[in-house]
mmCIF file of C-alpha atoms in Angstrom:
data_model
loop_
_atom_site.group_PDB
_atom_site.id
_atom_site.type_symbol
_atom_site.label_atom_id
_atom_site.label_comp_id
_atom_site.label_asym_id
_atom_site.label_seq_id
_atom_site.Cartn_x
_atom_site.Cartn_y
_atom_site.Cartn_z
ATOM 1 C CA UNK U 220 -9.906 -50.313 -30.591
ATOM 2 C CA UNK U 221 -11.010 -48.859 -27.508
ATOM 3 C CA UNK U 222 -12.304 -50.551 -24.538
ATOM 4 C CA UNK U 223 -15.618 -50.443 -25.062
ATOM 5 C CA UNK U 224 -15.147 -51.918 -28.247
ATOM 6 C CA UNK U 225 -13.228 -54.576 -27.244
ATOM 7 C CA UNK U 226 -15.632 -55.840 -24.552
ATOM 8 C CA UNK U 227 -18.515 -55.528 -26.922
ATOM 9 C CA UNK U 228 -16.206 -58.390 -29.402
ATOM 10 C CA UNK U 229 -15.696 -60.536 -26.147
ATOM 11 C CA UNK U 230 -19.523 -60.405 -24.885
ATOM 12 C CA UNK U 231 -20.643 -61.275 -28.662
ATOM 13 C CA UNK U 232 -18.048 -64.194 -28.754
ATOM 14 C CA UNK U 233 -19.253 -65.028 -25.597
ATOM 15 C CA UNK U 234 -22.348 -64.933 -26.493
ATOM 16 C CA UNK U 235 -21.830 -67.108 -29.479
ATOM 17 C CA UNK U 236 -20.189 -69.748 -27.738
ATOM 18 C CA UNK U 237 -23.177 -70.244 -24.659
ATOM 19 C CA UNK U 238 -25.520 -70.200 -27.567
ATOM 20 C CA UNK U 239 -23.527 -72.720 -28.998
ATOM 21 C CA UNK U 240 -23.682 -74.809 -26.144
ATOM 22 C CA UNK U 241 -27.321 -74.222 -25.431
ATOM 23 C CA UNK U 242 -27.837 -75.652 -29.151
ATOM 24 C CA UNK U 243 -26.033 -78.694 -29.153
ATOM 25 C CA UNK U 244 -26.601 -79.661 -25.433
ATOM 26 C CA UNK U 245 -29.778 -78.034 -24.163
ATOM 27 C CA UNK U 246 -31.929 -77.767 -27.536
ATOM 28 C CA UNK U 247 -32.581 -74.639 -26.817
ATOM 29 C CA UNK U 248 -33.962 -73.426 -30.341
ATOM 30 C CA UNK U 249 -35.939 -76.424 -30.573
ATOM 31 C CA UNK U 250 -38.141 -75.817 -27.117
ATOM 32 C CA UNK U 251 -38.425 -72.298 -28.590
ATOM 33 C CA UNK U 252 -38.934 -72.836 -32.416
ATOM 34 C CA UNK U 253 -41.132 -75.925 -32.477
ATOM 35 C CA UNK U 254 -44.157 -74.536 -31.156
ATOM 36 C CA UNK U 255 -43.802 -71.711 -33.702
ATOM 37 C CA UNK U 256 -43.541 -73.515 -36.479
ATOM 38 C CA UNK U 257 -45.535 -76.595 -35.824
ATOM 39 C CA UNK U 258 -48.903 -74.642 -34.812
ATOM 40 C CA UNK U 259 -48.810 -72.522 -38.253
ATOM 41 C CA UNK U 260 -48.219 -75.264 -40.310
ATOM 42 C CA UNK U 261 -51.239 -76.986 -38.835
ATOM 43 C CA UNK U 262 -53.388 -73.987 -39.394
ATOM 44 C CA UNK U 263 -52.195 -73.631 -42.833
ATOM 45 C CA UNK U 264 -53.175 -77.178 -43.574
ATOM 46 C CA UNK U 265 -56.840 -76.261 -41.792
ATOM 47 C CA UNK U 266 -57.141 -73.569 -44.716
ATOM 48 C CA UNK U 267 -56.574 -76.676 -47.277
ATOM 49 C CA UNK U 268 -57.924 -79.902 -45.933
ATOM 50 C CA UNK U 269 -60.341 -81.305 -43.806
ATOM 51 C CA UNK U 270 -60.158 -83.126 -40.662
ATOM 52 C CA UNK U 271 -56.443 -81.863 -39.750
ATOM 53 C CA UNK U 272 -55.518 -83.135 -36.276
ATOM 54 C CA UNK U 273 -52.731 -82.121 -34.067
ATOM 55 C CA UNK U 274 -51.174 -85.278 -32.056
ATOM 56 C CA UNK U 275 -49.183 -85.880 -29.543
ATOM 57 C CA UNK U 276 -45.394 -85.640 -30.715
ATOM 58 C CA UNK U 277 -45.865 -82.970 -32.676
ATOM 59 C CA UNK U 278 -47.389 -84.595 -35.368
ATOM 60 C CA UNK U 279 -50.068 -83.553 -37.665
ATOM 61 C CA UNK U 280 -52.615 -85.829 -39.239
ATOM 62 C CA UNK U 281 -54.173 -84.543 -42.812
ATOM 63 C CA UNK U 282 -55.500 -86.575 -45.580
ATOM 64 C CA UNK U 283 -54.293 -89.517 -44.724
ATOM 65 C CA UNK U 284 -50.905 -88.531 -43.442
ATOM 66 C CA UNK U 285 -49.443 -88.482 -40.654
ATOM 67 C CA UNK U 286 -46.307 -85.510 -40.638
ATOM 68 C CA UNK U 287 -44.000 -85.316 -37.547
ATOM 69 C CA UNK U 288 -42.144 -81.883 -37.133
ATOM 70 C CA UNK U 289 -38.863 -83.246 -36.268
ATOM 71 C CA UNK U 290 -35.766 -80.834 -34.877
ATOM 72 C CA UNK U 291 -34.241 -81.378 -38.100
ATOM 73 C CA UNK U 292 -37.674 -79.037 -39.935
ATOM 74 C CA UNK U 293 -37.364 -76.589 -37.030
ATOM 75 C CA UNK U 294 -33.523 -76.487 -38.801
ATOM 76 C CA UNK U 295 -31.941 -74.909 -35.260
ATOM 77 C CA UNK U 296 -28.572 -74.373 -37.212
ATOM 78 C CA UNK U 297 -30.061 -72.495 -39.516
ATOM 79 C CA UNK U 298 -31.046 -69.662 -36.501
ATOM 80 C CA UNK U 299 -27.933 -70.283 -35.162
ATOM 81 C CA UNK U 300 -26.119 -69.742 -38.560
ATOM 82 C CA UNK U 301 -28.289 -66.564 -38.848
ATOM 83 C CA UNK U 302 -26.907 -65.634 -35.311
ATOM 84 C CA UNK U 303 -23.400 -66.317 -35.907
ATOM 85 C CA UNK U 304 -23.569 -63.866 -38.862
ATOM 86 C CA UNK U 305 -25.166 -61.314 -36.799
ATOM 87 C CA UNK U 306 -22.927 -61.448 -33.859
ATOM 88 C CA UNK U 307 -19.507 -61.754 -35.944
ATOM 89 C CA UNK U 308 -20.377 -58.521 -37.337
ATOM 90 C CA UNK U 309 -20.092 -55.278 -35.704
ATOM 91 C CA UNK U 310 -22.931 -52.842 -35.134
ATOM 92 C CA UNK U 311 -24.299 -50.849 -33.133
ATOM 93 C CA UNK U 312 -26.975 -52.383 -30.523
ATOM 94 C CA UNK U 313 -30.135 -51.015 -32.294
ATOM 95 C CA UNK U 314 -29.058 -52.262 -35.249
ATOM 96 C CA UNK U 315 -28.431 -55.542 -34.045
ATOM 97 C CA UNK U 316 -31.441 -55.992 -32.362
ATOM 98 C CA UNK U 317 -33.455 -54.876 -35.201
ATOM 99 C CA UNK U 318 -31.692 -57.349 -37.919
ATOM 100 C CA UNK U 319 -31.443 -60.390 -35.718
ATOM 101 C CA UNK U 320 -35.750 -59.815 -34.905
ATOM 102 C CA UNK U 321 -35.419 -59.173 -39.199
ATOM 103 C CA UNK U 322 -33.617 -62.769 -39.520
ATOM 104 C CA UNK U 323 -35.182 -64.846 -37.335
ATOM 105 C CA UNK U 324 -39.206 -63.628 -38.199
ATOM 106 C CA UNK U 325 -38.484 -63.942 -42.253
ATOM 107 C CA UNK U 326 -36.361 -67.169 -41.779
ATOM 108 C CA UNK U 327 -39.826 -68.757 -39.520
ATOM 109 C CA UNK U 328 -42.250 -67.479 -41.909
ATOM 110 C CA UNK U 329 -39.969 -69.250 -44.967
ATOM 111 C CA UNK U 330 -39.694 -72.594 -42.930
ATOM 112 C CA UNK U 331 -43.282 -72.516 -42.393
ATOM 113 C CA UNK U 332 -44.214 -72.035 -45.730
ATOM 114 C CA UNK U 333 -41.314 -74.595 -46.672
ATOM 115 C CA UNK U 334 -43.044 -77.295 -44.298
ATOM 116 C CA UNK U 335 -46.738 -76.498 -45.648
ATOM 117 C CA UNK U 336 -45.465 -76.763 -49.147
ATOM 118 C CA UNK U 337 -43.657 -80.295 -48.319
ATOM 119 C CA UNK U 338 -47.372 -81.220 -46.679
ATOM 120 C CA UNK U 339 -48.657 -80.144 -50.047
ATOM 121 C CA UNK U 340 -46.493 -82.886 -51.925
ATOM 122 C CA UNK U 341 -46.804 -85.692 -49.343
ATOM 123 C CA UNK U 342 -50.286 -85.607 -49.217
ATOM 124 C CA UNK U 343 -50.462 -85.670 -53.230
ATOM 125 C CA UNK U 344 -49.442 -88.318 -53.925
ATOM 126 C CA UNK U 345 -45.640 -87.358 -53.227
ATOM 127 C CA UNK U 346 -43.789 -88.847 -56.096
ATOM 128 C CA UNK U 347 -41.040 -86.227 -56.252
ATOM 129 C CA UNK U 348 -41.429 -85.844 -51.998
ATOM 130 C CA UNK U 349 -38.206 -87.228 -51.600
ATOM 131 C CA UNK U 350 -36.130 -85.699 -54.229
ATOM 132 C CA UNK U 351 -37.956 -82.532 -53.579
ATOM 133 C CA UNK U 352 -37.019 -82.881 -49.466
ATOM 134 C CA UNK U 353 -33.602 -83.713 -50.081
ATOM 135 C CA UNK U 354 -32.705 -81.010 -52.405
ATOM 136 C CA UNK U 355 -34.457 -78.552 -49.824
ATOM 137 C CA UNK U 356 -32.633 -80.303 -46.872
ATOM 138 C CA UNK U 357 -29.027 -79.893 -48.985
ATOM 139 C CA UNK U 358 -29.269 -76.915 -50.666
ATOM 140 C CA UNK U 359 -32.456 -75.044 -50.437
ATOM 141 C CA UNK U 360 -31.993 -74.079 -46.106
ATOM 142 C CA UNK U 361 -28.114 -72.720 -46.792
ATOM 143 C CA UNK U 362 -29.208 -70.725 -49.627
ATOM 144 C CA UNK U 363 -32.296 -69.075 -47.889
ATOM 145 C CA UNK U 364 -29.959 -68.624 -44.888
ATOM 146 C CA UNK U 365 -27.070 -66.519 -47.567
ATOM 147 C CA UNK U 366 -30.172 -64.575 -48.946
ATOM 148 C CA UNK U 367 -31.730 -64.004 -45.712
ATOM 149 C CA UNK U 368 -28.269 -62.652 -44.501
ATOM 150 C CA UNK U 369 -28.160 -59.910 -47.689
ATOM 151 C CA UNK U 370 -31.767 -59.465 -47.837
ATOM 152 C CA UNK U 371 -30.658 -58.145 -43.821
ATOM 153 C CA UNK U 372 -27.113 -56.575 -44.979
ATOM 154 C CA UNK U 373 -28.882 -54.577 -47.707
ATOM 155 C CA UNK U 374 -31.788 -53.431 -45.472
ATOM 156 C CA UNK U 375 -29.812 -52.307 -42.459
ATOM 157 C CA UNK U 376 -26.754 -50.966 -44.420
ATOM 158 C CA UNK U 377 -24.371 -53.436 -42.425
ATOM 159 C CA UNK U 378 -21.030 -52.334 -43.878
ATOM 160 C CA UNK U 379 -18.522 -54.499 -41.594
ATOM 161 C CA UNK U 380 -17.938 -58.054 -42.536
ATOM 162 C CA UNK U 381 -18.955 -60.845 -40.549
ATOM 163 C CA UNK U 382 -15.587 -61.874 -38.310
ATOM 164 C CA UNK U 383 -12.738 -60.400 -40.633
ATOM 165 C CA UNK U 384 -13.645 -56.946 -39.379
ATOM 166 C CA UNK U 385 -13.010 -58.354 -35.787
ATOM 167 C CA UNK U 386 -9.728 -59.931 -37.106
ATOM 168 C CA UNK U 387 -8.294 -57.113 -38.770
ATOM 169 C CA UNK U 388 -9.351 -54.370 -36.010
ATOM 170 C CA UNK U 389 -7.872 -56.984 -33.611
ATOM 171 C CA UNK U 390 -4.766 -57.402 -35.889
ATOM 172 C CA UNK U 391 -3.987 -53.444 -36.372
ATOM 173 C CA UNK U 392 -4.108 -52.856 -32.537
ATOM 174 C CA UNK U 393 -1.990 -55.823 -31.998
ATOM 175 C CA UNK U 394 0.393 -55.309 -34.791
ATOM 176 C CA UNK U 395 2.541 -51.872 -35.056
ATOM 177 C CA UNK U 396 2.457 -50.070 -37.959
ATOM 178 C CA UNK U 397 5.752 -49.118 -39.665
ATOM 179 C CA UNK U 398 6.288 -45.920 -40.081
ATOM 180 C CA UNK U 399 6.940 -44.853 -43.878
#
C-alpha cells in the first residue's frame, strides 16, 4: 500500500467516524432527510385523498389521520449504514461518488413509497398497521438496505469487500511474507 492509498483509508475512516458523530449528536441526516421525505409523502397522499394538510411538526393530516414523520421514518441509520458500506470499501473517487448519489436517491424514493404505503393502511382502517409497521421497522429497512448495497455492488462492479479489503491490505504491508 502506497501512500496515497493509505491516506485515502484514513480520510474515509475519518470520515466515517465525524459522520458518526454528526448522526448521533447533531442529527444531521434528519435536518437533511426530513424535508425530503416528508414533502413527497404529502404530495403522494394529494394524488389519493382529499383535504391533505401539512402541520406544524411535520405532520400530515388525511382522512381523518393525523401521521407525524418521526426521525425514526426518516431511518438516519439506514443512510448511515448505506455510507458505512460505501466508505469501508475501496474505489476509486468517481465511483464512489456515483454509488453513494445511487444509494442514497433509491433508498429515499423506497422510504417514501414505504411511508405512503403505511398512510395507505392507517387511513383504511389499519387492522394489520401495526403488525405490518413492525415487521417493516424489524426486518423490512435492513433488508432493503443489503439489497440496496448489491443492487449498487452489481451496478458499479465494486469488487473489494466492504472493510476486510482494508484489513488484509493493511495486514500484508504490516506482516512480512516468508519467503518459500
Amino acid at each position: 500500500m502506497d501512500n496515497k492509498e493509505a491516506l485515502d483509508v484514513v480520510a474515509r475512516y475519518f470520515i466515517l467516524i465525524v459522520l458518526g458523530f454528526a448522526l448521533v449528536y447533531g442529527g444531521t441526516f434528519e435536518f437533511i432527510f426530513t424535508p425530503l421525505t416528508y414533502w413527497p409523502v404529502l404530495g403522494i397522499l394529494n394524488l389519493f385523498y382529499d383535504n391533505v394538510a401539512s402541520l406544524p411538526g411535520h405532520v400530515i393530516s388525511y382522512a381523518n389521520v393525523y401521521a407525524r414523520i418521526i426521525s425514526a421514518c426518516v431511518a438516519g441509520a439506514a443512510y448511515y449504514l448505506l455510507l458505512i458500506l460505501n466508505l469501508t470499501t475501496p474505489m476509486k473517487a468517481m465511483k464512489r461518488m456515483w454509488s453513494i448519489l445511487f444509494l442514497i436517491v433509491v433508498f429515499l424514493v423506497f422510504n417514501i413509497f414505504r411511508i405512503a404505503v403505511f398512510a395507505g393502511i392507517a387511513a383504511g382502517g389499519g387492522n394489520y398497521f401495526d403488525i405490518a409497521h413492525m415487521m417493516m421497522w424489524y426486518f423490512g429497512s435492513t433488508i432493503m438496505v443489503v439489497i440496496i448495497w448489491f443492487l449498487a455492488v452489481g451496478l458499479f462492479k465494486i469488487k473489494n469487500i466492504p472493510v476486510y479489503t482494508d484489513v488484509k491490505s493493511l495486514y500484508e504491508d504490516a506482516v512480512p511474507r516468508r519467503r518459500r
